[in-house]
XYZ file of C-alpha atoms in Angstrom:
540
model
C 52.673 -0.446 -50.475
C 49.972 -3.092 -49.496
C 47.319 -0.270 -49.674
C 48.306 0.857 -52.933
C 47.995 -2.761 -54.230
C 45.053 -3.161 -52.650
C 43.824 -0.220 -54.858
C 44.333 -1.397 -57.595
C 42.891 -4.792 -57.166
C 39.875 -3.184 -56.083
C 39.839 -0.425 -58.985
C 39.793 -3.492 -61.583
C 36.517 -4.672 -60.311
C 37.298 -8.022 -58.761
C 36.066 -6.950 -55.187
C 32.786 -5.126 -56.704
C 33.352 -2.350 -54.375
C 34.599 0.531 -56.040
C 33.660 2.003 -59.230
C 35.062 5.089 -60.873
C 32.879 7.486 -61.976
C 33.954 7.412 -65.532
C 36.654 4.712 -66.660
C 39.521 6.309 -68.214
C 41.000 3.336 -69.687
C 40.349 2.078 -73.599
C 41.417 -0.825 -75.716
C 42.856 0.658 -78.927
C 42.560 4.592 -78.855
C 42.298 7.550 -76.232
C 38.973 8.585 -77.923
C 36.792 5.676 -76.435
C 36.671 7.582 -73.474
C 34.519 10.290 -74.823
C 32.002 7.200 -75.661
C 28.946 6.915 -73.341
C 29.663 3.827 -70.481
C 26.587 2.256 -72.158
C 27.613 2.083 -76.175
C 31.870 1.301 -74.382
C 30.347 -1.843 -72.747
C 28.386 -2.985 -76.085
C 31.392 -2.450 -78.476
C 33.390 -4.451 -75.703
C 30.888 -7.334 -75.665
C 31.134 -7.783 -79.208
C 35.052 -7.688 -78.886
C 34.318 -10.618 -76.387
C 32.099 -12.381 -78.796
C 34.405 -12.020 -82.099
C 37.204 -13.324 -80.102
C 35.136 -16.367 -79.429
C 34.234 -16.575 -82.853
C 38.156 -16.917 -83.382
C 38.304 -19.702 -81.070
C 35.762 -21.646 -82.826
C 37.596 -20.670 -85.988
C 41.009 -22.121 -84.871
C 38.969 -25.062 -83.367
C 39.181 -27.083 -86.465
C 42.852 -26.766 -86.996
C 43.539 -27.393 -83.236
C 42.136 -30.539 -83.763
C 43.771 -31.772 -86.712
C 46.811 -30.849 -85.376
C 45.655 -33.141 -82.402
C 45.039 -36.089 -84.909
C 48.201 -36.335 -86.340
C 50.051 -36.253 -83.661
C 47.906 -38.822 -81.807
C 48.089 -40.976 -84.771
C 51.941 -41.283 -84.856
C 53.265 -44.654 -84.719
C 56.780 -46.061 -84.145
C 58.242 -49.117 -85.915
C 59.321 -52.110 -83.812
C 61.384 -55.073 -84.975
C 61.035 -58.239 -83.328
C 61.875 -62.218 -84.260
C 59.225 -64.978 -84.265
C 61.657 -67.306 -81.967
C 59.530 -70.598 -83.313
C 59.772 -69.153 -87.539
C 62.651 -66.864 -86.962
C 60.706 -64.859 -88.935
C 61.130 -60.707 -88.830
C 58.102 -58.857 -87.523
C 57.445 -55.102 -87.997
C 54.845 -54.460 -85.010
C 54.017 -50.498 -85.109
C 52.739 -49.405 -82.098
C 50.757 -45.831 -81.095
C 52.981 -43.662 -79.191
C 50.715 -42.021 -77.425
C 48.766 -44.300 -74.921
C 44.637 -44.280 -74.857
C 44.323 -42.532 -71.481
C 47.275 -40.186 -71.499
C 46.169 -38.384 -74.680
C 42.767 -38.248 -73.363
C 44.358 -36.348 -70.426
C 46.885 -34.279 -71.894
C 46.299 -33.584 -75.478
C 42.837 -33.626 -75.339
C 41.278 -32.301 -71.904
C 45.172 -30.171 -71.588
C 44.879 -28.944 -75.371
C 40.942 -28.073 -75.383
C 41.263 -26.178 -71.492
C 44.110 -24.456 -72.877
C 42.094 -21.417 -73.326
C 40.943 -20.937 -69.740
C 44.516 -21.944 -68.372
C 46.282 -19.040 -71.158
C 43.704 -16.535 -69.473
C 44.299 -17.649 -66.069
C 48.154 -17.319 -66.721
C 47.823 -13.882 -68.552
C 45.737 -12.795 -65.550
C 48.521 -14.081 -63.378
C 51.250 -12.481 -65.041
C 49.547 -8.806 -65.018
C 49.229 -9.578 -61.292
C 52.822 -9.979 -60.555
C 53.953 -7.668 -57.636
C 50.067 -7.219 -56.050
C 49.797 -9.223 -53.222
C 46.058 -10.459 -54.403
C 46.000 -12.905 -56.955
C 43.754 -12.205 -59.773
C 40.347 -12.974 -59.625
C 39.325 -13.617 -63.580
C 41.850 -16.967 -63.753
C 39.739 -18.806 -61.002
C 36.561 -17.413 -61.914
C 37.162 -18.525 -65.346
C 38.122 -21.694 -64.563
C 35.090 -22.756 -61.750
C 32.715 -21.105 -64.276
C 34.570 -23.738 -66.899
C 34.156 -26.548 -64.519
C 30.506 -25.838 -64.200
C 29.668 -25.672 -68.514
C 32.128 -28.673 -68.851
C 30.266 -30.622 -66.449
C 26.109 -29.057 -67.157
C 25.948 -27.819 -70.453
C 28.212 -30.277 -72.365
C 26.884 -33.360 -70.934
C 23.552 -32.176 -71.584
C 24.508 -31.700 -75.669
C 26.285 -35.003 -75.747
C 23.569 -37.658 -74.336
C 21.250 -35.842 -77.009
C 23.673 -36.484 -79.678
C 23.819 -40.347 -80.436
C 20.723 -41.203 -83.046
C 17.236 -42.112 -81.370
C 17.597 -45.289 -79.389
C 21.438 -45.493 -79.678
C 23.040 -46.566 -76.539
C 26.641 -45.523 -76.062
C 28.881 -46.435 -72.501
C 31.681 -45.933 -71.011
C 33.740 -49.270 -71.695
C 36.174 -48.598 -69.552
C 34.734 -47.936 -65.909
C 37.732 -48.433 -64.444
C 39.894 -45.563 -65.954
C 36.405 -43.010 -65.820
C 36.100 -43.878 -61.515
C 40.194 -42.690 -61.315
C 39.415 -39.533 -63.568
C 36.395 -39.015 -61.409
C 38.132 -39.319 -58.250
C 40.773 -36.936 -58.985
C 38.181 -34.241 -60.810
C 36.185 -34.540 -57.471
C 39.462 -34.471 -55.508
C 40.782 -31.408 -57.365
C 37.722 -29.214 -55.930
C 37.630 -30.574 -52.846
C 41.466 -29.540 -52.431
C 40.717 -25.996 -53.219
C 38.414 -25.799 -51.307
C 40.867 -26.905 -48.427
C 43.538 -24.344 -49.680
C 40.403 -21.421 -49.941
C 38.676 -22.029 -46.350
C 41.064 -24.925 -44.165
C 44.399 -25.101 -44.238
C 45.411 -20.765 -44.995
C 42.304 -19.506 -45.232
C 42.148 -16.747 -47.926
C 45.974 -17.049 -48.208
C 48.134 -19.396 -51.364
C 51.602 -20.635 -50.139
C 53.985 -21.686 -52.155
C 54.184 -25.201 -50.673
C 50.130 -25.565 -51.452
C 50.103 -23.859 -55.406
C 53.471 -26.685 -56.201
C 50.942 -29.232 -54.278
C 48.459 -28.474 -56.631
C 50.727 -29.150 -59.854
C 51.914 -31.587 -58.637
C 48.929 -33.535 -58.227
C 48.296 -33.073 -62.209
C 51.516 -35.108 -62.452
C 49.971 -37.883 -59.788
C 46.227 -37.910 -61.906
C 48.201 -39.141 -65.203
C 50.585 -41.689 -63.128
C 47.406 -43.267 -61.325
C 45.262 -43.399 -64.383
C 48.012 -45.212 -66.900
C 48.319 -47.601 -64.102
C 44.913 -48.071 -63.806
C 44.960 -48.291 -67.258
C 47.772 -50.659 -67.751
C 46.289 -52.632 -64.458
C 49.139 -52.633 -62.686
C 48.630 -54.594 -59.562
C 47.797 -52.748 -56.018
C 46.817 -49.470 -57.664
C 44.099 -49.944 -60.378
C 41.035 -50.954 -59.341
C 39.885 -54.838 -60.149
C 37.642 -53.583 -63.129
C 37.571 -55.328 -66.027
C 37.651 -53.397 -69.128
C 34.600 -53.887 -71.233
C 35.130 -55.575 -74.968
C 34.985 -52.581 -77.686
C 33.424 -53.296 -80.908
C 35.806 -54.015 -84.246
C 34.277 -50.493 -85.449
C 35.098 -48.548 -82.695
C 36.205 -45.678 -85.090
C 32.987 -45.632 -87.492
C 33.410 -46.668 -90.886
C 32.683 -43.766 -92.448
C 35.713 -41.768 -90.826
C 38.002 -44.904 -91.404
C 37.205 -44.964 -94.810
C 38.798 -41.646 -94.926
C 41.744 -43.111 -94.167
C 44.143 -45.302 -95.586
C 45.265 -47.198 -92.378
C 47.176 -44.479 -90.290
C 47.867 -42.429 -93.083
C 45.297 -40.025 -93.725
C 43.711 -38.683 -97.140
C 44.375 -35.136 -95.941
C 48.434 -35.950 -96.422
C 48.149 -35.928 -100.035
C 47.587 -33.374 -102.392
C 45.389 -34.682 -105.316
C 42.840 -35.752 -103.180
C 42.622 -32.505 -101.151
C 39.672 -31.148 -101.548
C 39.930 -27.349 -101.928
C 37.605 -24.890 -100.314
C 35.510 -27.262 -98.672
C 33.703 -26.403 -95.523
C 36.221 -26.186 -92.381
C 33.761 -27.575 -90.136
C 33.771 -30.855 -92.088
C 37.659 -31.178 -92.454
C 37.321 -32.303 -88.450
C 38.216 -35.890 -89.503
C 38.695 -38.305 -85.945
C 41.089 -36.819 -83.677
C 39.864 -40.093 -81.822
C 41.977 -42.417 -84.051
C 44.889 -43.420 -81.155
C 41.967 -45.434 -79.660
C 42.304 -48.355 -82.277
C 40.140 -51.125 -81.080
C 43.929 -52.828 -80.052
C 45.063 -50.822 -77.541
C 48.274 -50.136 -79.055
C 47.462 -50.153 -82.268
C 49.468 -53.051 -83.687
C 50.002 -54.102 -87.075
C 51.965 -57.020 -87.848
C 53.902 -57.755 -91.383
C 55.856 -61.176 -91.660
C 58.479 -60.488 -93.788
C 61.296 -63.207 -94.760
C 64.995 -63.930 -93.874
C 66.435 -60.353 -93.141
C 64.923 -58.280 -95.659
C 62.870 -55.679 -94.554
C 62.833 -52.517 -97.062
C 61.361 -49.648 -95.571
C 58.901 -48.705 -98.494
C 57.011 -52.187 -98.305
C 55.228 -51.085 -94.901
C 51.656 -49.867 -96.044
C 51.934 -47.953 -92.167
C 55.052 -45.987 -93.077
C 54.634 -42.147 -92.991
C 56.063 -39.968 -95.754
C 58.272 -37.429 -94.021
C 57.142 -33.701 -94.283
C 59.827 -31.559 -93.473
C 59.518 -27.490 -93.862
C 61.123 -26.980 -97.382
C 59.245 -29.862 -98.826
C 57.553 -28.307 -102.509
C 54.670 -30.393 -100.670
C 54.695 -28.359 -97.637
C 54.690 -25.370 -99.333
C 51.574 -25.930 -101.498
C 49.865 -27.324 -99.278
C 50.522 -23.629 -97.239
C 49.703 -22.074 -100.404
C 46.537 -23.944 -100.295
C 45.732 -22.829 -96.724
C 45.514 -19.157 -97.512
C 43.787 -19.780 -100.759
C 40.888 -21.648 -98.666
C 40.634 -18.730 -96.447
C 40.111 -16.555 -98.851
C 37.235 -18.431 -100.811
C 33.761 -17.577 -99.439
C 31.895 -20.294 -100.573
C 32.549 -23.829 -101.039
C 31.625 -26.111 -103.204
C 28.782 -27.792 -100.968
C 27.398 -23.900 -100.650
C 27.382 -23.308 -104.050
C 24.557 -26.129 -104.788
C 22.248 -24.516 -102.121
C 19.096 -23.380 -104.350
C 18.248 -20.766 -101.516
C 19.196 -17.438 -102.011
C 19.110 -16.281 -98.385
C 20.652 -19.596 -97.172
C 23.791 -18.947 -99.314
C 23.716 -15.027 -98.304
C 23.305 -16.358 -94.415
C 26.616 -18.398 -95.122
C 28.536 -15.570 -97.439
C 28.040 -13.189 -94.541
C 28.994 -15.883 -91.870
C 32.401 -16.775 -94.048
C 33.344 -12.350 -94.344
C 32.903 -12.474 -90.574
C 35.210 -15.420 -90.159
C 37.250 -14.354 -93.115
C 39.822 -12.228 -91.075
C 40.193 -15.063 -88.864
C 40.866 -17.911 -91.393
C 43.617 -15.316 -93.196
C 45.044 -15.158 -89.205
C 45.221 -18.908 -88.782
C 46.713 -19.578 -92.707
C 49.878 -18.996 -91.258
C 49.908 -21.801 -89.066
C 52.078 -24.509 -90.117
C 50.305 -27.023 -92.370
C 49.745 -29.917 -89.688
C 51.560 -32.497 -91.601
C 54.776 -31.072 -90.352
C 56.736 -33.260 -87.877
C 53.348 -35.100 -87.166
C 51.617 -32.352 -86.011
C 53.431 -30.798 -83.682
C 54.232 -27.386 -84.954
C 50.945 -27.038 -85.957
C 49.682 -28.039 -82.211
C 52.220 -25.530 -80.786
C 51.154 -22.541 -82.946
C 47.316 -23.165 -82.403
C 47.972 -23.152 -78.509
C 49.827 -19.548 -78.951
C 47.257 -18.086 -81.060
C 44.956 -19.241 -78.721
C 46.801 -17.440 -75.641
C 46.569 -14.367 -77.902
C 43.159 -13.976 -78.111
C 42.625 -14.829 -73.977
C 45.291 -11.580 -73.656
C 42.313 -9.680 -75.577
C 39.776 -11.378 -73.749
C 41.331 -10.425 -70.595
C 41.793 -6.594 -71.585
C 38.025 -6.244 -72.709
C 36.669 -8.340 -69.773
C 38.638 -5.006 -67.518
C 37.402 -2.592 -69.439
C 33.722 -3.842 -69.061
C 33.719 -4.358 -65.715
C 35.341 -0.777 -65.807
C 32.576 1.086 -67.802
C 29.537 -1.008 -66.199
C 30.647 -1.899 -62.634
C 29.943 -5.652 -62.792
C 31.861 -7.458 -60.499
C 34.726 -9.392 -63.336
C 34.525 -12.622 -61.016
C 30.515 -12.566 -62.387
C 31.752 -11.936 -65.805
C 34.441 -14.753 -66.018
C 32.263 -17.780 -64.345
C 29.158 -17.163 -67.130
C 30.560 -15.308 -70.564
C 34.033 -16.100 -70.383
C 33.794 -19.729 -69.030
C 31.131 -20.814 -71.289
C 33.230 -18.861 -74.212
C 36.507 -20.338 -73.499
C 35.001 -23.840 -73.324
C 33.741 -24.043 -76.362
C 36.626 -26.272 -77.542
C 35.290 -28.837 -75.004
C 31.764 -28.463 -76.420
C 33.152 -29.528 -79.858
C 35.695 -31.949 -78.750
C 33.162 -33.813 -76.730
C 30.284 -33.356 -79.083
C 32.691 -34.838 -82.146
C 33.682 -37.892 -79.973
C 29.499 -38.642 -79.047
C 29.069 -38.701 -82.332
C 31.508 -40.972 -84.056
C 32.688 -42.989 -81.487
C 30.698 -45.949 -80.421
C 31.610 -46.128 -76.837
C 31.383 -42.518 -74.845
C 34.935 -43.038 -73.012
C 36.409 -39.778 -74.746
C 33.445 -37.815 -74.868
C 33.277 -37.870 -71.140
C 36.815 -38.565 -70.124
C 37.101 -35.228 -72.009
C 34.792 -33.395 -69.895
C 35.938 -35.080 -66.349
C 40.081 -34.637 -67.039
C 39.108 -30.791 -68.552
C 37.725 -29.766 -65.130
C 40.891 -32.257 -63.436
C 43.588 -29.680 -65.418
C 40.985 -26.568 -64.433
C 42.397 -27.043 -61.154
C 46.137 -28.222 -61.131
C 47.143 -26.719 -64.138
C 44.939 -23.669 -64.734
C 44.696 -22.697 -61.076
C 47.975 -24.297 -60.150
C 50.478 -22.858 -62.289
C 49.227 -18.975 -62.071
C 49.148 -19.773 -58.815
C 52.535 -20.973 -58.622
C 54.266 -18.107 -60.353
C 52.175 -15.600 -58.015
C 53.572 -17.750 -54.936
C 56.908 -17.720 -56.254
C 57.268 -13.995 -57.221
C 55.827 -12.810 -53.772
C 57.943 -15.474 -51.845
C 61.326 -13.938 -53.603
C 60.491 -10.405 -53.682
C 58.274 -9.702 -50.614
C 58.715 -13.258 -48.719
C 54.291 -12.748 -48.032
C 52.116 -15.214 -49.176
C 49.214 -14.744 -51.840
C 45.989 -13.546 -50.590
C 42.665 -14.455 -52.603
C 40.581 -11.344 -53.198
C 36.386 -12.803 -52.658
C 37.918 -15.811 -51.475
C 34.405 -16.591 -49.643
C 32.465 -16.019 -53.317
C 34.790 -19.045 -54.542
C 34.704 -20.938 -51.614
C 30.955 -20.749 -51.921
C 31.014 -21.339 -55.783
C 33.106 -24.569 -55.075
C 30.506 -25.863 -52.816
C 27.676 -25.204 -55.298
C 29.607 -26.737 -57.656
C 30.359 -29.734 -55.796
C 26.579 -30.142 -54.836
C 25.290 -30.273 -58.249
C 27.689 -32.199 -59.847
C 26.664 -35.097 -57.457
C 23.414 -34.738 -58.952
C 24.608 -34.968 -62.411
C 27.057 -38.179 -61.289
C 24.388 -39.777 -59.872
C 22.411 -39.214 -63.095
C 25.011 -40.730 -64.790
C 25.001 -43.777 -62.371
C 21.477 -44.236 -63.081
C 21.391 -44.272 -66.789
C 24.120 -47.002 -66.615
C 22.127 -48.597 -64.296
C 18.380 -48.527 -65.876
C 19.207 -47.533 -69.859
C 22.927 -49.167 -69.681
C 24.365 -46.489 -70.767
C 25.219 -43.034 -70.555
C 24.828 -41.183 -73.905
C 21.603 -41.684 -75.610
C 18.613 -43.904 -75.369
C 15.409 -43.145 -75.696
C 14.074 -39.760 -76.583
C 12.082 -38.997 -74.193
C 14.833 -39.551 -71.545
C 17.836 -38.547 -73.282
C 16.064 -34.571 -73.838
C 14.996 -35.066 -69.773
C 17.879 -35.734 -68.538
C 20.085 -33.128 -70.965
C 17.094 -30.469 -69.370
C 18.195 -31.520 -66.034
C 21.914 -31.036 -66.717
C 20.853 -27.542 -67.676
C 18.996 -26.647 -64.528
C 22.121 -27.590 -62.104
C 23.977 -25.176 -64.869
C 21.549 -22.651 -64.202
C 21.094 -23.065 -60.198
C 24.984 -22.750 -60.498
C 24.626 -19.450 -62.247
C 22.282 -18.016 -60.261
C 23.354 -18.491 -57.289
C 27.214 -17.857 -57.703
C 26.068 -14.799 -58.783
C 23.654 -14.124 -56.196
C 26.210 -14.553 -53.372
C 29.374 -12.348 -55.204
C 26.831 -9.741 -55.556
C 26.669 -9.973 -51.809
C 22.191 -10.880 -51.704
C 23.004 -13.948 -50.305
């Protein structure tokens, strides 16, 4: 039984050591097998690359889904004991550091953690846990921490200086990101080498659940577990003024009908997911009202209620589908150049089955966002089960080891959520907090979540049905990927440290040093790349 397990591990390509001599397994129809290996693993590629393209298509909706429900406030009545006076305070429901952790770094990882799952769940019964999951999510780590940080201190205008305000709540995040590798690396090489318990994969989840306990206390400076740091003063504009003119306090324009504007370009209906970080921490608004009356339509901050049947709801779905299926919008159509406007027809017919896809998502402004959240995160698990199936079949037809595959394509395509998340927060915030909490937390719930859970239901499964713990297949090419890793992110830290330091800050600057050090992020991607590979392809 362990042999014939040990088979098929092996025959899917995540030891590198066995190759059939033709791959008998397709996609969609019988007939791909009659295809030569070389035209299989190009019509594969571009599978991979269209499904990215449908990430970056559902990226937009993702995120306003994220923005309303990080905008939701709840009404609290309290008495001025000197007036007697009523008070309406409205507070944000979410906190500031636990959406940056869980809706944000949870909701824009969620593609590497579906794949890692899916990979999980095929695994069920081998003895050898899956080797695209961690491969996917180390390779993540490394374009999170390289790649991204090199787009986002290029971002901010020439000269601007943006910094973390918050030290405090970035040197918890960092600890446990730093932690989180240095933990798997323990599980990988220390405690069981090359063998998961099921006491180590529930440590691991469990420590997600200790990273958001430790950082809302350091947040909320609770006494003998936050660090004495004092949080630095953010500026009244702290969400720009041209996003908050979008908005009409916590009610965005988007909510309403008549001012909808219909066909415009998706990209720029990414209004400020950002908006639960109100320069007031909890967002309060305050509305003396006299004696005991308090009507609920005189609060400016009061939400209309969307429910499913609404006539509102439904033409606003209406709306969704009819935007999908317009090619051009109205910004395209003043575009004098003929082959600029062709560039962006063809661009929209490629995205076009895509945006019909996504239409039937909820409209976000459903139960504050939530349904619309939900259904993103499941479309997104669909297209990592695709991503999964291709990424076998290549490594099928060409032989490439899949651990090589998923720490360069399908890390850098499964993080491009990050890239945009990140990117959007450089460039409209005026502190860099979420921009780079994003990227630290996103390689934090790599680990616990993304590595944890699979590993967790692997565990489980073999503990019940075989009582045998999980073995790692190229546990030493992980092990050896974690300590590159962990090597040249010190480098880009200390970067980091250094720009606070001399600049005093870390996004932006000057020129000159902003495009140096983005070049050096890029190098520790590449000497990451290279030799990761080098070493699972057994030259070094």
């Amino acid at each position: 039984m362990v042999l014939e397990r040990d088979h098929i591990v092996n025959s899917r390509g995540f030891s590198g050591s066995l190759r059939h001599e033709k791959c008998e397994s397709y996609f969609l129809f019988h007939g791909e097998t009659d295809l030569g290996d070389a035209l299989r693993a190009i019509l594969y590629f571009l599978g991979i690359a269209y499904c990215f393209i449908g990430l970056s298509a559902i990226t937009a909706r993702f995120f306003r889904s994220m923005e309303n429900v990080v905008k939701h406030t709840r009404k609290v009545v309290e008495t001025d004991p000197c007036t007697n006076t009523k008070i309406i305070r409205y507070e944000k429901v979410w906190n500031y550091t636990i959406a940056d952790i869980t809706l944000l770094a949870f909701g824009t990882s969620f593609p590497q953690i579906s794949l890692a799952t899916i990979d999980a769940i095929r695994n069920l019964g081998n003895l050898y846990a899956g080797g695209l999951g961690p491969g996917t999510l180390v390779g993540s780590a490394a374009f999170d921490l390289f790649p991204i940080h090199a787009v986002c201190v290029v971002v901010p205008k020439a000269g601007e200086c943006k910094k973390i305000s918050d030290i405090g709540v970035w040197l918890v995040e960092l600890f446990w990101s730093f932690w989180a590798y240095i933990w798997l690396y323990i599980i990988l090489e220390v405690w069981t080498p090359n063998v998961v318990t099921l006491g180590e994969a529930f440590l691991t989840v469990l420590q997600f659940g200790l990273l958001l306990v430790h950082a809302y206390a350091q947040d909320k400076r609770w006494p003998y577990i936050s660090l004495p740091l004092e949080r630095a003063e953010r500026a009244e504009n702290w969400v720009p003024e041209e996003v908050a003119s979008c908005k009409h306090e916590n009610i965005a324009y988007e909510d309403y009908p008549e001012l909808h504007q219909a066909g415009g370009d998706e990209s720029r209906n990414i209004v400020d997911i950002f908006a639960v970080h109100a320069r007031s921490e909890s967002g309060l608004v305050y509305q003396n009202l006299p004696g005991n009356d308090m009507p609920e339509s005189s609060s400016e901050h009061s939400q209309p209620k969307t429910m499913l049947g609404d006539s509102h709801v439904l033409r606003l779905w209406t709306q969704q589908f009819a935007d999908a299926l317009m090619l051009e919008s109205s910004e395209s159509r003043k575009v004098n150049n003929i082959y600029l406007r062709l560039a962006r027809i063809s661009w929209q017919l490629l995205l076009a089955p895509w945006r019909i896809l996504f239409a039937f998502i909820p409209p976000y402004q459903i139960t504050h966002g939530w349904i619309a959240f939900i259904c993103s995160l499941l479309f997104i698990s669909g297209i990592a089960y695709v991503v999964t199936k291709l990424t076998d079949l290549i490594s099928c037809v060409t032989g490439i080891n899949a651990y090589v595959i998923a720490f360069t394509a399908l890390a850098s395509g499964t993080s491009w959520p990050d890239l945009v998340a990140s990117k959007i927060a450089a460039e409209r915030q005026t502190t860099a907090d979420s921009a780079i909490a994003n990227i630290i937390c996103s390689n934090s719930v790599n680990i616990y979540v993304g590595i944890g859970v699979p590993w967790l239901i692997n565990t489980a499964y073999n503990f019940i049905a075989y009582r045998e713990p999980l073995r790692i297949q190229n546990a030493g090419g992980l092990s050896f990927s974690l300590l590159v890793f962990f090597s040249t992110s010190v480098g880009c830290i200390t970067v980091l440290v250094l720009r606070r330091w001399k600049l005093g800050a870390e996004l932006g600057g000057p020129r000159i040093w902003a495009w140096t050090t983005s070049v050096y992020f890029m190098l520790l991607w590449i000497i990451f790349v290279v030799l990761s590979s080098l070493r699972v392809s057994g030259i070094i």
